[in-house]
Short mmCIF file of C-alpha atoms in Angstrom, two decimals:
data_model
loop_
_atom_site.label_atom_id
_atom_site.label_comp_id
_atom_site.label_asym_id
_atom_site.label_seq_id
_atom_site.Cartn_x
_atom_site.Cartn_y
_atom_site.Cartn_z
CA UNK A 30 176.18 116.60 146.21
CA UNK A 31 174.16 117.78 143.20
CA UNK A 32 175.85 120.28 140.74
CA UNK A 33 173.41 122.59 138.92
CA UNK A 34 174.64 125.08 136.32
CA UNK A 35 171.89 127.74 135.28
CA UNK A 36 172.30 129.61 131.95
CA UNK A 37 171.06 133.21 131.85
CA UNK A 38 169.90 133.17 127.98
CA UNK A 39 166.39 133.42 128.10
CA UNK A 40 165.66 134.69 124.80
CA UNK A 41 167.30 135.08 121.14
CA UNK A 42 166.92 132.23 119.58
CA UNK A 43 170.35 132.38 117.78
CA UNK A 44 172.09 132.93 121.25
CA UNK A 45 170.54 130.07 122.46
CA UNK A 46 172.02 127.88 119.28
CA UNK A 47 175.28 129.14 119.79
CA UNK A 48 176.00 129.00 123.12
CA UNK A 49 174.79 125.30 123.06
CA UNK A 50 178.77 124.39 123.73
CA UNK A 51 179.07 126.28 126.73
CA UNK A 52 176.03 124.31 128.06
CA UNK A 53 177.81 121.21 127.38
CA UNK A 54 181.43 122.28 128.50
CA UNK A 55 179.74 122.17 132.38
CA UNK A 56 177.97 118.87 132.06
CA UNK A 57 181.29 117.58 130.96
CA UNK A 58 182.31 118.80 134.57
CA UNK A 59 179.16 116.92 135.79
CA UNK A 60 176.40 119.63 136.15
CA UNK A 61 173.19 119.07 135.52
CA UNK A 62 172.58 121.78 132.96
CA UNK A 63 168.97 124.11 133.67
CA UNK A 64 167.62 126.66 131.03
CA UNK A 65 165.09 128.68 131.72
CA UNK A 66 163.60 130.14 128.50
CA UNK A 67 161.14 132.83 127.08
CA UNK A 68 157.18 131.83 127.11
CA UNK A 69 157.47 132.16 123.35
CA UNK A 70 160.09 129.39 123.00
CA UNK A 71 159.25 127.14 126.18
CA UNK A 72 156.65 124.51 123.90
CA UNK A 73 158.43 123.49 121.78
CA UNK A 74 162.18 124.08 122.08
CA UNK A 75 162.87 120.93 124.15
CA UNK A 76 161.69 118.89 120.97
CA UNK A 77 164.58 119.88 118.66
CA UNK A 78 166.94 120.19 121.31
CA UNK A 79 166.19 117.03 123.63
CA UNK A 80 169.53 117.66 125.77
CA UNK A 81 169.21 119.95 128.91
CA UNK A 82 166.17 120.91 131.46
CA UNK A 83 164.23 123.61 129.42
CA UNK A 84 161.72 125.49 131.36
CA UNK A 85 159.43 128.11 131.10
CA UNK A 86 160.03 131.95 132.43
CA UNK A 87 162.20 133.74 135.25
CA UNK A 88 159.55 133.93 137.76
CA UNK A 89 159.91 132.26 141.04
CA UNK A 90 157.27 129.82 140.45
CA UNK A 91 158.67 128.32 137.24
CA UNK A 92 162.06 127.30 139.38
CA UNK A 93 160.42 125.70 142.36
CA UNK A 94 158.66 123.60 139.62
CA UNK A 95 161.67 122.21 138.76
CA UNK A 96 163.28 122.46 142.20
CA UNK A 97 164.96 125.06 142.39
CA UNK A 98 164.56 126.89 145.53
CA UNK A 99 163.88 130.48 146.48
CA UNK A 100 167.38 131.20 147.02
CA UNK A 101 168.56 129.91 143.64
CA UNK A 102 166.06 132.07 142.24
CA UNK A 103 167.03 135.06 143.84
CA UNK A 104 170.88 134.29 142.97
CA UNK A 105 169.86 134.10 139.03
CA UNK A 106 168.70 137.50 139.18
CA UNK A 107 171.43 138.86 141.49
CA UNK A 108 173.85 137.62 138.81
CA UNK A 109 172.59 139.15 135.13
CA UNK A 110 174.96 139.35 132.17
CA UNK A 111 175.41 143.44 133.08
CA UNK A 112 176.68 142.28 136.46
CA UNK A 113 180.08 140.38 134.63
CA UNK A 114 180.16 137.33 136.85
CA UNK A 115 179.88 133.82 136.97
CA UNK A 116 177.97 132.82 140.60
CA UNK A 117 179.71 129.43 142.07
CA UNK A 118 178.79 128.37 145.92
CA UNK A 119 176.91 126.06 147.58
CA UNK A 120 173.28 126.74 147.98
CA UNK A 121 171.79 123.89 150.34
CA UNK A 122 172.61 120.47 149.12
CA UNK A 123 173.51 122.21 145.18
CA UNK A 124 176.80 122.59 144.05
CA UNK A 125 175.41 125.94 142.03
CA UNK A 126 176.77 127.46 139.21
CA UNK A 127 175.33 130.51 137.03
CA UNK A 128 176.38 131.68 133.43
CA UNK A 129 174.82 134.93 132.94
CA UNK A 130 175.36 135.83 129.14
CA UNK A 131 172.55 137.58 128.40
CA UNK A 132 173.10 141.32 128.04
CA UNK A 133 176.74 140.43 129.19
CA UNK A 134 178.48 143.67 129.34
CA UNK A 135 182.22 144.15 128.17
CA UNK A 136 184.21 141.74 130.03
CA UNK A 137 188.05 141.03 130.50
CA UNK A 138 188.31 136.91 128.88
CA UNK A 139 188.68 134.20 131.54
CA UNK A 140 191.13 132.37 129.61
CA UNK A 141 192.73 134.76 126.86
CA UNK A 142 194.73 131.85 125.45
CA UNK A 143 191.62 129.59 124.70
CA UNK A 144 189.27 132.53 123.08
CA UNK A 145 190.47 136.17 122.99
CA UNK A 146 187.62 139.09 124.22
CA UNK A 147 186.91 140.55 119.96
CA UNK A 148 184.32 142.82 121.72
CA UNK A 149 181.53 141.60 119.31
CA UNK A 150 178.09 140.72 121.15
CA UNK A 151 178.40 136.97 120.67
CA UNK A 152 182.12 136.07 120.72
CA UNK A 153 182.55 137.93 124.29
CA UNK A 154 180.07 135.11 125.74
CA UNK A 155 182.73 132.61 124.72
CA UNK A 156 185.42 135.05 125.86
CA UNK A 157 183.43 135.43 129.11
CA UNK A 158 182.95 131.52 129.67
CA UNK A 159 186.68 130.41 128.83
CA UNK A 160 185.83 128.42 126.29
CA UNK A 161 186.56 128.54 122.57
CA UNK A 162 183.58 128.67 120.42
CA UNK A 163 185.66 127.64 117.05
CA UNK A 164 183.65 124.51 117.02
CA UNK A 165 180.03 125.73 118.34
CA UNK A 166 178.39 124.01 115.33
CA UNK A 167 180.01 120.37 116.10
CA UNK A 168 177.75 120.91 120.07
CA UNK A 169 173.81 121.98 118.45
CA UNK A 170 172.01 119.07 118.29
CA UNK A 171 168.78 119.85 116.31
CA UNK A 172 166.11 116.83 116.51
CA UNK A 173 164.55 117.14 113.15
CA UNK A 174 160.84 116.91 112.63
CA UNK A 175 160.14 115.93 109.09
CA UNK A 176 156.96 115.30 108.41
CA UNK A 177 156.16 119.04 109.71
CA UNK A 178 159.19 120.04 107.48
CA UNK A 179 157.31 118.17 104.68
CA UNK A 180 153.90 119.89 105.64
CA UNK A 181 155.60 123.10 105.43
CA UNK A 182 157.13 122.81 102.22
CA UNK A 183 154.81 121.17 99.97
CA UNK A 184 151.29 121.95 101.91
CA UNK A 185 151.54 125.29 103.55
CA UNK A 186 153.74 126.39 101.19
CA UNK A 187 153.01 124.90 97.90
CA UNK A 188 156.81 124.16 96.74
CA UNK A 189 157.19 121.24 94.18
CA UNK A 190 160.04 119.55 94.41
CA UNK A 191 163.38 121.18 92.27
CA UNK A 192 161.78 124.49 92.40
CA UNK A 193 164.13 127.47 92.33
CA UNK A 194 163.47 130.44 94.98
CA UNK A 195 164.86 132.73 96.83
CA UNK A 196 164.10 132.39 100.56
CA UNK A 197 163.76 135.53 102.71
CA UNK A 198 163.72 136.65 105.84
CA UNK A 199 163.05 139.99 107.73
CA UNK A 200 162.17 139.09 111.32
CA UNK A 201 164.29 140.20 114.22
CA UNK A 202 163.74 139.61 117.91
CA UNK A 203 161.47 137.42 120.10
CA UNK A 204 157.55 137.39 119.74
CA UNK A 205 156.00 139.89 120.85
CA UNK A 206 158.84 141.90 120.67
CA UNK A 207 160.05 141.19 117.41
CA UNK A 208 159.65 143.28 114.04
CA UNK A 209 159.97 143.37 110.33
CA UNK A 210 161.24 146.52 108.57
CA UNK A 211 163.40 145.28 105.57
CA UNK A 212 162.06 147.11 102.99
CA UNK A 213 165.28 148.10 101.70
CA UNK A 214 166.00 145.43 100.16
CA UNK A 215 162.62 143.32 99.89
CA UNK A 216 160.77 145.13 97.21
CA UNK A 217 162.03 143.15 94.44
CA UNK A 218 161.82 139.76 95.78
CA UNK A 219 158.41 140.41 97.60
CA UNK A 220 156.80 141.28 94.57
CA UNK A 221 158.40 138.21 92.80
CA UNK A 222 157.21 134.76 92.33
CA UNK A 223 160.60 133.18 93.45
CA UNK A 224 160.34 134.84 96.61
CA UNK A 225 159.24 132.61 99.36
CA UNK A 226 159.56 134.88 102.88
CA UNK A 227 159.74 133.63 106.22
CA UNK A 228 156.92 134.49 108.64
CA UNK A 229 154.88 132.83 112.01
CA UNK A 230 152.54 129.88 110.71
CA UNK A 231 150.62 128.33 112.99
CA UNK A 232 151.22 125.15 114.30
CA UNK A 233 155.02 125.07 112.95
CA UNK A 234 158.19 126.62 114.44
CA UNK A 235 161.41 128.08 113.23
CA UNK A 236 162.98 124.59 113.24
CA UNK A 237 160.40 123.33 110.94
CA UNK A 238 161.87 125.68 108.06
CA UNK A 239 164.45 123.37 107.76
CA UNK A 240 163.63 122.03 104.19
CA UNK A 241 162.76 125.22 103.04
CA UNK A 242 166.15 126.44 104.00
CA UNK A 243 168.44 123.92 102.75
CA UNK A 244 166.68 123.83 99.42
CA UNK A 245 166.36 127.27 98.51
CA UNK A 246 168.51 128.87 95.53
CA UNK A 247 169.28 132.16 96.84
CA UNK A 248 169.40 132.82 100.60
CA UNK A 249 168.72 136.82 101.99
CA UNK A 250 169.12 137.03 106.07
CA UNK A 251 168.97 139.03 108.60
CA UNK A 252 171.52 137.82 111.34
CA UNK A 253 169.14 136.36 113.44
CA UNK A 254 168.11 132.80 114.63
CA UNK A 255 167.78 131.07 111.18
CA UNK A 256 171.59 131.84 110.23
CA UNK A 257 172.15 129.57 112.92
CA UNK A 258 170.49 126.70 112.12
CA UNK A 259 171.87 127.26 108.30
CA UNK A 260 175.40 126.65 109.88
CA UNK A 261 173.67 122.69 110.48
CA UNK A 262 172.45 122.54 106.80
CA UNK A 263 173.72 121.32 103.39
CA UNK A 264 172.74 124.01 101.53
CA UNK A 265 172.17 124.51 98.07
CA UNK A 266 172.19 128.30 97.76
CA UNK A 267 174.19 130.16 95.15
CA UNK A 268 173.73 133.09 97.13
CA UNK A 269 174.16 133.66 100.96
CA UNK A 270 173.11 137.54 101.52
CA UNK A 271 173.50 138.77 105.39
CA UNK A 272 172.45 142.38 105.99
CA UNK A 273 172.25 143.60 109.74
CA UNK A 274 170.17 145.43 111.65
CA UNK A 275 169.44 148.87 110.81
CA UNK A 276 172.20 148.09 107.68
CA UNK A 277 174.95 148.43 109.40
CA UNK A 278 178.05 146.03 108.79
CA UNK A 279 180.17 145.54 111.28
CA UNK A 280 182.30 142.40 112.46
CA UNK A 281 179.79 141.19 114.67
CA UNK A 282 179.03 138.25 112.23
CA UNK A 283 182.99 137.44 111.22
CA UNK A 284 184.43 134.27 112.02
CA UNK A 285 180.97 132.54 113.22
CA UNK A 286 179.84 130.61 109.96
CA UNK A 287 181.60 127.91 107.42
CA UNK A 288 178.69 129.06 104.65
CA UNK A 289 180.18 132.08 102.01
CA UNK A 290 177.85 134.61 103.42
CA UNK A 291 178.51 138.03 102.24
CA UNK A 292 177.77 141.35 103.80
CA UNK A 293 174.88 142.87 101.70
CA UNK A 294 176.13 146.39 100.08
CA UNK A 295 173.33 147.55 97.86
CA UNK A 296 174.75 145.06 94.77
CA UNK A 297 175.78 141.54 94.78
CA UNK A 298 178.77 142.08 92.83
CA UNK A 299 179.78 144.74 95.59
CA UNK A 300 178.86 142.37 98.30
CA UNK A 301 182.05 141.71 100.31
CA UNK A 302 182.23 138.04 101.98
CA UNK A 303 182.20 137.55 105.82
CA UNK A 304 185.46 135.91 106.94
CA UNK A 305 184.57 132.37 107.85
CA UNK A 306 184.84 130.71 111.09
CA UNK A 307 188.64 128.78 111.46
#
């Protein structure tokens, strides 16, 4: 009998990163692992990460393309995050299982002595699943594209090699629904020369930043996809700056990353550091 496991993580980028281990902890147990993904992502994303069935949407019609049946479909949306369950039966001929971490609610952990329920957004996914996410970095598997990294940097961009500047980046969400309000702490850099800031360029994706990242002298992030794929980088950063959403500093981003990021307070020097990830 076939074994499907469906994630429920459409969208956020960074979530989709992250919970890359869980994803892999059920095709250990021999399921063949189906994502279905946000329009916005759905081009591109099975590129850099060439390891599960990525497909495009929630609708109906985007499952039966990749055979899954009417039924399954109906199950994936019977079973959201809010709902706090993990579906498991037999549908047909499909030994069917469904993660459902987005917009997971507060749940109770399945296995307490594997990853304890911290309440943060990301952590209770891990908590939710059973599985300890100590290690998430060691499971995302990012297929590098370097001669768009190298189109990027030195065409699009016009950095010369052993340039110093700060890299910067205000966007939160998923196109369309995404925005850029930052100016808090912007200003300064924005109007600098050093400042190189993140934004949509056609014909290149988030992964393609990837040279731009690793190579920039001073890093300033919103905790959103690209803090991710830093965790996957050598970087050479002095500075790791992480303010969050509507600047409010909480432990949501504690015990995730091996880089020294440190909570943005108004001042470097009163900048605390984010515990690291153990």
């Amino acid at each position: 009998m076939k074994k499907v496991c469906i994630i429920n993580q459409p969208q956020g980028l960074g979530d989709i990163l992250y919970l890359q281990k869980i994803a892999y902890s059920f095709q250990e147990q021999g399921y063949e692992i189906y994502w279905p993904v946000n329009p916005f992502y759905c081009d591109y994303i099975g590129d850099y990460l060439n390891n599960f069935n990525y497909f495009c949407g929630i609708d109906l019609q985007s499952f039966v393309d990749n055979n899954l049946n009417e039924d399954i479909h109906e199950l994936y949306h019977e079973y959201p995050g809010q709902r706090g369950e993990i579906y498991s039966g037999i549908v047909g001929d499909i030994d069917l299982k469904i993660i459902p971490t987005n917009h997971l609610r507060q749940v109770d952990p399945l296995n307490p002595e594997v990853m304890t329920h911290t309440g943060t957004i990301q952590k209770r996914k891990y908590a939710f699943a059973g599985i300890s996410d100590s290690d998430w970095p060691d499971y995302l598997h990012i297929n590098r594209n370097t001669d768009k990294e190298n189109d990027l940097y030195y065409n699009v961009l016009k950095i010369k090699d052993g340039e110093d500047y700060a890299l910067i980046n205000t966007f939160l969400g998923t196109p369309p629904m995404h925005l850029s309000d930052w100016s808090f702490i912007l200003d300064d850099f924005l109007k600098s020369d050093s400042g190189v800031s993140v934004d949509f360029v056609d014909g290149f994706t988030l992964f393609d930043w990837m040279k731009v990242i690793e190579n920039a002298k001073e890093i300033w992030m919103e905790g959103s996809a690209m803090i991710w794929i830093c965790e996957k980088l050598d970087l050479k950063a002095d500075n790791l700056l992480l303010y969050q959403r509507n600047g409010n500093f909480h432990e949501e981003m504690h015990g995730l990353f091996s880089h020294p990021w440190r909570h943005y307070g108004g001042a470097l020097e009163s900048s605390p550091l984010i515990p690291l990830r153990v």
